[in-house]
Coordinates of C-alpha atoms in Angstrom, one line a residue:
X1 CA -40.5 3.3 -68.8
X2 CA -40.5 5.5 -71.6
X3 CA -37.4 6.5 -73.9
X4 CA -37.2 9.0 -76.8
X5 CA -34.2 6.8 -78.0
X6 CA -33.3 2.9 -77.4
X7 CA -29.8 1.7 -78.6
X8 CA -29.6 -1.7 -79.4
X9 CA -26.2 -2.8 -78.7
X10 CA -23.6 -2.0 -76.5
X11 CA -20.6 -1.3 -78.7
X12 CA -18.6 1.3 -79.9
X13 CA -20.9 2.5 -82.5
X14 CA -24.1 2.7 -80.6
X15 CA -22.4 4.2 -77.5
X16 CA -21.3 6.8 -80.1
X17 CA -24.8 7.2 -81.2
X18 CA -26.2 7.2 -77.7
X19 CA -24.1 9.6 -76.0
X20 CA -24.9 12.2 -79.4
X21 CA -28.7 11.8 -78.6
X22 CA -28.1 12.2 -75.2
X23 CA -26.2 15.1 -75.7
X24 CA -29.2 16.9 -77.6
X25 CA -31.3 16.4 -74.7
X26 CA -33.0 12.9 -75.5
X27 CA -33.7 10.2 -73.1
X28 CA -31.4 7.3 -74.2
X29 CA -30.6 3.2 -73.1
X30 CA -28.5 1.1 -74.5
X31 CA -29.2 -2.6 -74.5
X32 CA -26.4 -4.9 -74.3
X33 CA -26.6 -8.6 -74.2
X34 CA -22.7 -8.9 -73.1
X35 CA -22.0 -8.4 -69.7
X36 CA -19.8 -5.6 -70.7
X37 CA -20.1 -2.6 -73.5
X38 CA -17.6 -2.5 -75.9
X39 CA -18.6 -5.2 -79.0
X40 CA -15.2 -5.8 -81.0
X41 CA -13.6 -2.8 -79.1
X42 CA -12.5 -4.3 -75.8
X43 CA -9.4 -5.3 -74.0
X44 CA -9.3 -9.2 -72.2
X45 CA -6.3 -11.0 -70.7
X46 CA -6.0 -13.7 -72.8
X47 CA -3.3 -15.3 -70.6
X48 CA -2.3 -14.9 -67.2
X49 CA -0.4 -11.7 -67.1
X50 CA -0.9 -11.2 -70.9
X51 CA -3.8 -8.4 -72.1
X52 CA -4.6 -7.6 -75.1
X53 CA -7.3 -5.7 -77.5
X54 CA -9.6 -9.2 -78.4
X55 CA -10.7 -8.2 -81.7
X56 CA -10.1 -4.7 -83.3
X57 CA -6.7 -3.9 -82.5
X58 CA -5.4 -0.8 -83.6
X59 CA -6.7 2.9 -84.4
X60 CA -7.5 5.1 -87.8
X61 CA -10.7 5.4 -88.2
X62 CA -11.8 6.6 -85.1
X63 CA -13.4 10.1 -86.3
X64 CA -11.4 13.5 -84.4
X65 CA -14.9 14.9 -84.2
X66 CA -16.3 12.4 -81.9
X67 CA -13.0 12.3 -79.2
X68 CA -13.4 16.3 -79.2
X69 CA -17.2 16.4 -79.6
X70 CA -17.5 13.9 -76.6
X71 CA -14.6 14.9 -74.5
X72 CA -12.6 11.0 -74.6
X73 CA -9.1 12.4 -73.9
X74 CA -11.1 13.8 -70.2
X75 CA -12.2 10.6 -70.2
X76 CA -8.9 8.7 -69.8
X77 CA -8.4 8.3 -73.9
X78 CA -5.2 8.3 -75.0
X79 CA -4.1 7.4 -78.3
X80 CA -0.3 7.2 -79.1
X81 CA 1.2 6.3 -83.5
X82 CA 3.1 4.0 -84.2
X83 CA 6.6 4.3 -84.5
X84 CA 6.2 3.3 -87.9
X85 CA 2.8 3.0 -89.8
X86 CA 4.1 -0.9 -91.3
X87 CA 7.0 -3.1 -91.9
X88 CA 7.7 -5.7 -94.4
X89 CA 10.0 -7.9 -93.5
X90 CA 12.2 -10.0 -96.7
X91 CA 13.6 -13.2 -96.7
X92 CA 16.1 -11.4 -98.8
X93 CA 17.4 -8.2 -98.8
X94 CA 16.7 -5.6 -96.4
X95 CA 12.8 -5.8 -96.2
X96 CA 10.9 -2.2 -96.0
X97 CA 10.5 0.0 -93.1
X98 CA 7.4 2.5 -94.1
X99 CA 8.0 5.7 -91.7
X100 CA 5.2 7.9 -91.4
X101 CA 6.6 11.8 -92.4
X102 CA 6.6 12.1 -96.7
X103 CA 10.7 12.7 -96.5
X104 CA 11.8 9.8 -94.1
X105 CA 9.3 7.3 -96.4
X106 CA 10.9 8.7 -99.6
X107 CA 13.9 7.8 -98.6
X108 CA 13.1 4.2 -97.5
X109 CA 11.7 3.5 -100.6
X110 CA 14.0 5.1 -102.6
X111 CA 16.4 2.5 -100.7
X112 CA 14.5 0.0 -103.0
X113 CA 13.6 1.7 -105.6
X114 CA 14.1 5.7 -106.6
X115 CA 11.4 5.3 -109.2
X116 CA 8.7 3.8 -106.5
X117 CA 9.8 6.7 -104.4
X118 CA 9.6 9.6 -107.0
X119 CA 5.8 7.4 -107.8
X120 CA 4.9 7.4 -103.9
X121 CA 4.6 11.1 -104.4
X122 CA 2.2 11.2 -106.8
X123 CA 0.2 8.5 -105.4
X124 CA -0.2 10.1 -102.0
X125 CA -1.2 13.3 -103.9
X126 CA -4.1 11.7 -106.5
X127 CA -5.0 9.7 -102.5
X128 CA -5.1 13.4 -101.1
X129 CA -7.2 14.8 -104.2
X130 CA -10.1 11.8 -103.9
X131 CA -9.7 12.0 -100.1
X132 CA -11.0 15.6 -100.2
X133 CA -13.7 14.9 -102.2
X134 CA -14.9 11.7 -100.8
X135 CA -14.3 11.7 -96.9
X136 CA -16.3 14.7 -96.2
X137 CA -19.2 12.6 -97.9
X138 CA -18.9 10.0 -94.9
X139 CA -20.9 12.1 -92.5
X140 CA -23.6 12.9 -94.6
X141 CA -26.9 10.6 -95.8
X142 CA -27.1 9.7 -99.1
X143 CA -28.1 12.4 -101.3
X144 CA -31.7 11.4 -103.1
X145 CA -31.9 13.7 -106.3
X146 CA -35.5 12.2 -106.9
X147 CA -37.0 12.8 -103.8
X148 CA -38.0 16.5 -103.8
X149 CA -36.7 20.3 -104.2
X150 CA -34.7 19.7 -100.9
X151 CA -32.5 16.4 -102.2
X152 CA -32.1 17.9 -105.5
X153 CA -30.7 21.0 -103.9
X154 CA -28.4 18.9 -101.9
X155 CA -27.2 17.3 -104.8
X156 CA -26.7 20.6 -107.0
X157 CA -24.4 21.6 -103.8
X158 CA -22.2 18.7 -103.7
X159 CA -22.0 18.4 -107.8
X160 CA -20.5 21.9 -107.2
X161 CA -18.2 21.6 -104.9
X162 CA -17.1 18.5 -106.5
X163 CA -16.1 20.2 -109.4
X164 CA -14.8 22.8 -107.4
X165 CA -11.9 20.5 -106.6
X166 CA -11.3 20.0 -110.0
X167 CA -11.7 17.3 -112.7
X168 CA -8.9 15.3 -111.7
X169 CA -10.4 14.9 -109.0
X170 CA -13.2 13.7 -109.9
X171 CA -12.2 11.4 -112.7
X172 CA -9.6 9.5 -110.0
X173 CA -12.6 9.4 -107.9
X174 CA -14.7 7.8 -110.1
X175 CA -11.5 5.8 -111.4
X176 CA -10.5 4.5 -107.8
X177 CA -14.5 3.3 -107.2
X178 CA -14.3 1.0 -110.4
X179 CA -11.2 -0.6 -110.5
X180 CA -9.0 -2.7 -108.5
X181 CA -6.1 -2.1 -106.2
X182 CA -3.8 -4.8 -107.9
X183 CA -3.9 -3.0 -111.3
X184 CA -3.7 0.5 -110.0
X185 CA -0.6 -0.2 -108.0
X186 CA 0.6 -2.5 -111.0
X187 CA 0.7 0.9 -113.1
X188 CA 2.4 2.5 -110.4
X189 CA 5.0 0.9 -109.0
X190 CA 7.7 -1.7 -110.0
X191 CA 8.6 -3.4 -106.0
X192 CA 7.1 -6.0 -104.6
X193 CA 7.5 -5.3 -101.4
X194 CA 6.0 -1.8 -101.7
X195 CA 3.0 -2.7 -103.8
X196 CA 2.4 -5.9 -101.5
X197 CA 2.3 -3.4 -98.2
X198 CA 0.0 -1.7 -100.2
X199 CA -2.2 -4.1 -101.5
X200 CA -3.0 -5.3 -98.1
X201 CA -4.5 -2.2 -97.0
X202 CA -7.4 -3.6 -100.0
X203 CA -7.7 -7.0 -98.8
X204 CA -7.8 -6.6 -94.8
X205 CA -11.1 -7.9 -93.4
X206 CA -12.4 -8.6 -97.4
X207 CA -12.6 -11.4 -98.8
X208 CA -11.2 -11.1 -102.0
X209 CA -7.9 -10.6 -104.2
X210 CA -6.5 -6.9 -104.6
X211 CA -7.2 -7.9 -107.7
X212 CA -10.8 -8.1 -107.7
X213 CA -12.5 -5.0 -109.1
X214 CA -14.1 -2.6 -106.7
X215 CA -11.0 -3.2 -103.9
X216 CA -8.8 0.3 -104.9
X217 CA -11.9 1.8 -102.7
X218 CA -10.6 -0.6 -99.7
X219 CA -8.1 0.7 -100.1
X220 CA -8.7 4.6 -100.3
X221 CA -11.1 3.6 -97.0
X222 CA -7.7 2.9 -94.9
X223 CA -6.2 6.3 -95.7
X224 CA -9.4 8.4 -94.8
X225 CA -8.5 8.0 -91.1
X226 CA -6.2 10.2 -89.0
X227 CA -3.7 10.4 -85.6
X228 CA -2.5 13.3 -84.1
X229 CA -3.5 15.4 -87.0
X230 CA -1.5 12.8 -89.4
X231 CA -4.2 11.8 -92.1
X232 CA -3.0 8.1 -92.9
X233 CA -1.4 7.5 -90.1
X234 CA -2.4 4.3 -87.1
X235 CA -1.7 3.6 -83.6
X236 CA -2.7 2.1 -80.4
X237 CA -5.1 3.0 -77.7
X238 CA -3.1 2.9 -74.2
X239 CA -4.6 0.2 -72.3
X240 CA -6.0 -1.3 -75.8
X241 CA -9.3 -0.8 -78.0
X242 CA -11.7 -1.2 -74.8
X243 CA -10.0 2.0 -73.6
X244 CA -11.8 3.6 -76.4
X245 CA -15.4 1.8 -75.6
X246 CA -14.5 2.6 -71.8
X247 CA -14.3 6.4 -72.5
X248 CA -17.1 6.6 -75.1
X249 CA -19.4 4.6 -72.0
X250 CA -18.4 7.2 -69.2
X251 CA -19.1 10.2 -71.8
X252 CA -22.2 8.8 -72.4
X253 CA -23.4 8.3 -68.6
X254 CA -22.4 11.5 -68.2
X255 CA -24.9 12.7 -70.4
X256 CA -27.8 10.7 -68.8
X257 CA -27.7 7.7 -71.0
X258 CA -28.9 4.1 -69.5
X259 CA -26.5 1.5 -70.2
X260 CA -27.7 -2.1 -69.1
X261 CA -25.7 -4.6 -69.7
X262 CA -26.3 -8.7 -69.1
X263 CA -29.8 -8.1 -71.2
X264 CA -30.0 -10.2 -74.7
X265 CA -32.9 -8.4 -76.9
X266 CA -35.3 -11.3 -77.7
X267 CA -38.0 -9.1 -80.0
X268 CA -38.7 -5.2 -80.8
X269 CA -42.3 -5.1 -81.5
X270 CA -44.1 -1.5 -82.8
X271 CA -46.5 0.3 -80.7
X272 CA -48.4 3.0 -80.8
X273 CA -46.4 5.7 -79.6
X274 CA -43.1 3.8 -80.8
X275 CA -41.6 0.3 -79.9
X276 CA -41.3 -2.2 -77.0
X277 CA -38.0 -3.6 -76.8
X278 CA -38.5 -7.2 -74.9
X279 CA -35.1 -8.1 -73.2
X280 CA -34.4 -11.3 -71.3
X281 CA -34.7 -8.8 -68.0
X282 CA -37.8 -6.5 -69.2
X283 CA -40.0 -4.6 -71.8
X284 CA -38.3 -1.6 -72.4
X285 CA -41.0 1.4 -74.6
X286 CA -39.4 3.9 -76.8
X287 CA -40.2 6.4 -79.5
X288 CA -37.9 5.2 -81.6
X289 CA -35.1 2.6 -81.6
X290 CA -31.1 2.2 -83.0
X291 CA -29.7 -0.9 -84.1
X292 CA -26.0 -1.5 -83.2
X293 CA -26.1 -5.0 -84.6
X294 CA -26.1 -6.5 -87.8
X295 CA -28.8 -5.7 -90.2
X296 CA -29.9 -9.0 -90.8
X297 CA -30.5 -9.4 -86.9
X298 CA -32.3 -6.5 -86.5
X299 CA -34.7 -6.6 -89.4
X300 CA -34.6 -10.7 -90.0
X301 CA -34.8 -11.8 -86.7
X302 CA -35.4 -8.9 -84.1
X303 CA -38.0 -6.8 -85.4
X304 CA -41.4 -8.2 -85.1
X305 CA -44.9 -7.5 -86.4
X306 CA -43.6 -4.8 -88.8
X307 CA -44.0 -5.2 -92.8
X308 CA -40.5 -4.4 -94.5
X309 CA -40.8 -2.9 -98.1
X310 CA -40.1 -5.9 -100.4
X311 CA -37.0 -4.4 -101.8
X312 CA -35.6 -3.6 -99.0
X313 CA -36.1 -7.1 -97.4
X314 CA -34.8 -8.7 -100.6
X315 CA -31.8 -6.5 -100.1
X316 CA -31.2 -7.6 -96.2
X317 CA -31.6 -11.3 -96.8
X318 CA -28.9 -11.1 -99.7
X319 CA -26.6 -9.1 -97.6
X320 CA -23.3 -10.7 -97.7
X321 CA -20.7 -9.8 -94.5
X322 CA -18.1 -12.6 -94.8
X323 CA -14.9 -12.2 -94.3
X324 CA -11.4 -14.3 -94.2
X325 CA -10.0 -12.9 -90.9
X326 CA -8.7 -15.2 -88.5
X327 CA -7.2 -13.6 -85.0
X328 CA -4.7 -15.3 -82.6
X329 CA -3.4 -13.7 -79.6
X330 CA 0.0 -14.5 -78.2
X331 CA 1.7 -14.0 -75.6
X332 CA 5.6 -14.1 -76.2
X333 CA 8.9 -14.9 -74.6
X334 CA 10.7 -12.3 -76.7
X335 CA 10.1 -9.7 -79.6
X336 CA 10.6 -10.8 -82.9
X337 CA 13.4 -11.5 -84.9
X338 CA 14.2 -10.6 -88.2
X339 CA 16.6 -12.0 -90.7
X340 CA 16.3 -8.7 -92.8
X341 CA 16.6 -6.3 -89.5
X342 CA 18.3 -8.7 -86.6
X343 CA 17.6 -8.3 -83.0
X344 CA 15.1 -8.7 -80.2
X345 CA 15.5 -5.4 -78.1
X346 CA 12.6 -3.4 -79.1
X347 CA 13.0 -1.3 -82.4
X348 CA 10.5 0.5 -84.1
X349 CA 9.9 -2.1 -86.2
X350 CA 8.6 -4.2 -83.2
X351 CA 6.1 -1.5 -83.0
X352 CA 4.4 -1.1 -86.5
X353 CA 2.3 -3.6 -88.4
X354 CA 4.5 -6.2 -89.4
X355 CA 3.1 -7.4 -92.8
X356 CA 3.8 -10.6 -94.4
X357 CA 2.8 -9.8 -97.9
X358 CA 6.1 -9.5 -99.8
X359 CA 4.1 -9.3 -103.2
X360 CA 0.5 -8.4 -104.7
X361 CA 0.6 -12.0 -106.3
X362 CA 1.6 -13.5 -102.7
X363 CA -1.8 -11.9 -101.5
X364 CA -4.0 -12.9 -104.7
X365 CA -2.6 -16.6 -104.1
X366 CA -3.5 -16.7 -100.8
X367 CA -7.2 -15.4 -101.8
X368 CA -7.9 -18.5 -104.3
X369 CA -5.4 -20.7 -102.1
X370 CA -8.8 -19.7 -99.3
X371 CA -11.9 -20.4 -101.7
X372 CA -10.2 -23.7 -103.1
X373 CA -9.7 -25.3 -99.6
X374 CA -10.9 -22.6 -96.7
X375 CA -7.3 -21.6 -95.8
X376 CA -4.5 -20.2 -97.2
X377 CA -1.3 -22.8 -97.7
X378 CA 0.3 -19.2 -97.1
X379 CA -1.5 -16.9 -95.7
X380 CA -1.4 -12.7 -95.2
X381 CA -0.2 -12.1 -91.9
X382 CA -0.1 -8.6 -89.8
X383 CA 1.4 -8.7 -86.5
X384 CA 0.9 -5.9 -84.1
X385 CA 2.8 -6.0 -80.7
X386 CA 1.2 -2.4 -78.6
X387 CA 3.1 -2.6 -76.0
X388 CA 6.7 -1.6 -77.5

């Protein structure tokens, strides 16, 4: 049987990918060894009467474009804020509650700290300023100056509008790609507790210190995303992350794609017209082929009977993906409670990320404290509860 498109893997990124082709009028499968789509974007009961998003948890990043572009919220998508985008909870003092509107934050901080909150201000506008320039830049390919008329133009066009944003723009840009979150926030702010809630925005799922150099961009990433028209902001899927892969698979059978699930891909070998995909089930033929799984799979272990540019290969095998995540689902008598905000009838704090980073040095000990020994004697710790 012959595809213009196979998609291999099943979760949220290649059913993204596969309902667009399918949308332009391409004949599209998706391959999925699982016996369910979804990847890290599904919901499991973990415990008799307990359910919960397995691995990804909660949403940002999740580009408007696609949920309008694909129709989710007619597919059953639903995605509500939090009631609060974090909490920090102290073993002194009154901990810090981080609101999500500019005035209600202000004031929090300024609870702590009236310089941090008069500072807040002008971080989130030199955030806003790189944002501009730099999200828009996500959606695009690379731009290739060296490869022809047509690159070079591309270039030219964003060097323009670049500068059309103005140099401060640009120089925080280039400022926030180089240097680390620890010392920008270090030059920022005086609290603890507001630079550690920070900080962990440049540490989650990266192995490293906010310290190390390189991680301001971590943290830049986290504020690209958006909820309800609130750029920054996070919340949860109603009826958890596989609600979201759930939604993006009816969209794309909708538009004619194949899913088929329960099929491990064993080889993709090329052809003459394209590639054979060789599943545990079948040989599937296609004129081309998308990877939904990680490169070193695909092009290491997959992909057969193809010559890889030397480069290119030396660049996959040295890929480095680790990370220092460790998730733990629980299913609990009662809702926290805090010695900083007492009580165990649901607040709003129940409902943010509670984050245990009460400084930037607690999180750069707890980086070397994991490549001494593998584990952290005290480790960064976010705790989400969607249901409250």
């Amino acid at each position: 049987m012959q595809f213009d498109l196979i998609v291999v893997g099943g979760g949220h990124n290649g059913l993204v990918c596969a309902a667009y082709a399918a949308d332009a009028g391409l004949r599209v499968a998706v391959v999925e060894r699982q016996e369910r789509v979804g990847g890290a974007a599904i919901t499991e009961e973990f415990h008799p009467g307990f359910r919960n998003s397995a691995a990804s948890y909660t949403v940002s990043l999740l580009e408007p474009a696609i949920i309008r572009d694909l129709g989710l919220a007619a597919e059953g998508l639903r995605i509500v804020p939090r009631p609060l985008d974090n909490f920090v909870p102290a073993l002194e003092g009154p901990g810090l509650e981080l609101p999500g509107s500019r005035a209600e934050l202000h004031a929090a901080i300024a609870g702590l700290s009236r310089r941090d909150a008069d500072a807040y201000a002008r971080f989130a506008d030199e955030l806003e300023r790189v944002i501009r320039l730099v999200r828009p830049l996500l959606a695009q390919a690379p731009v290739a100056p060296l490869q022809g008329f047509a690159e070079l133009r591309r270039a030219l066009v964003l060097a323009s509008r670049s500068l059309a944003l103005g140099p401060r723009a640009v120089r925080s840009t280039l400022e926030l790609f180089r240097r680390s979150a620890g010392h920008w926030l270090d030059a920022l702010f005086e609290g603890d507790l507001l630079k550690g809630a920070l900080g962990f925005d440049s540490i989650v799922g990266h192995f490293a210190s906010p310290y190390t150099r390189g991680s301001a961009y971590l943290l830049l990433h986290h504020a690209f995303g958006e909820v309800d028209g609130r750029r920054g902001a996070w919340g949860h899927a109603l009826g958890g992350m596989g609600a979201i892969s759930d939604a993006l698979a009816r969209a794309a059978v909708q538009r004619g794609v194949e899913i088929r699930t329960g099929e491990a891909v064993e080889q993709i070998v090329p052809a003459a017209d394209g590639f054979e995909v060789v599943t545990s089930a079948r040989t599937l033929a296609g004129r081309t082929v998308a990877g939904a799984v990680h490169p070193k799979l695909l092009f290491l272990d997959l992909l057969q009977g193809a010559t890889l540019p030397r480069k290119f290969r030396q660049r996959i095998e040295g890929w480095r993906s680790e990370s220092a995540s460790f998730r733990m689902n629980l299913a609990l008598s009662e809702l926290p409670d805090f010695r900083c905000l007492p009580g165990t009838t649901a607040a709003r704090h129940h409902g943010a990320g509670i984050l245990i980073t009460p400084s930037l040095r607690y999180l750069d000990r707890a980086f070397k404290d994991a490549v001494a020994s593998g584990m952290s004697a005290r480790p960064v710790v976010e705790l989400v509860i969607p249901s409250v």
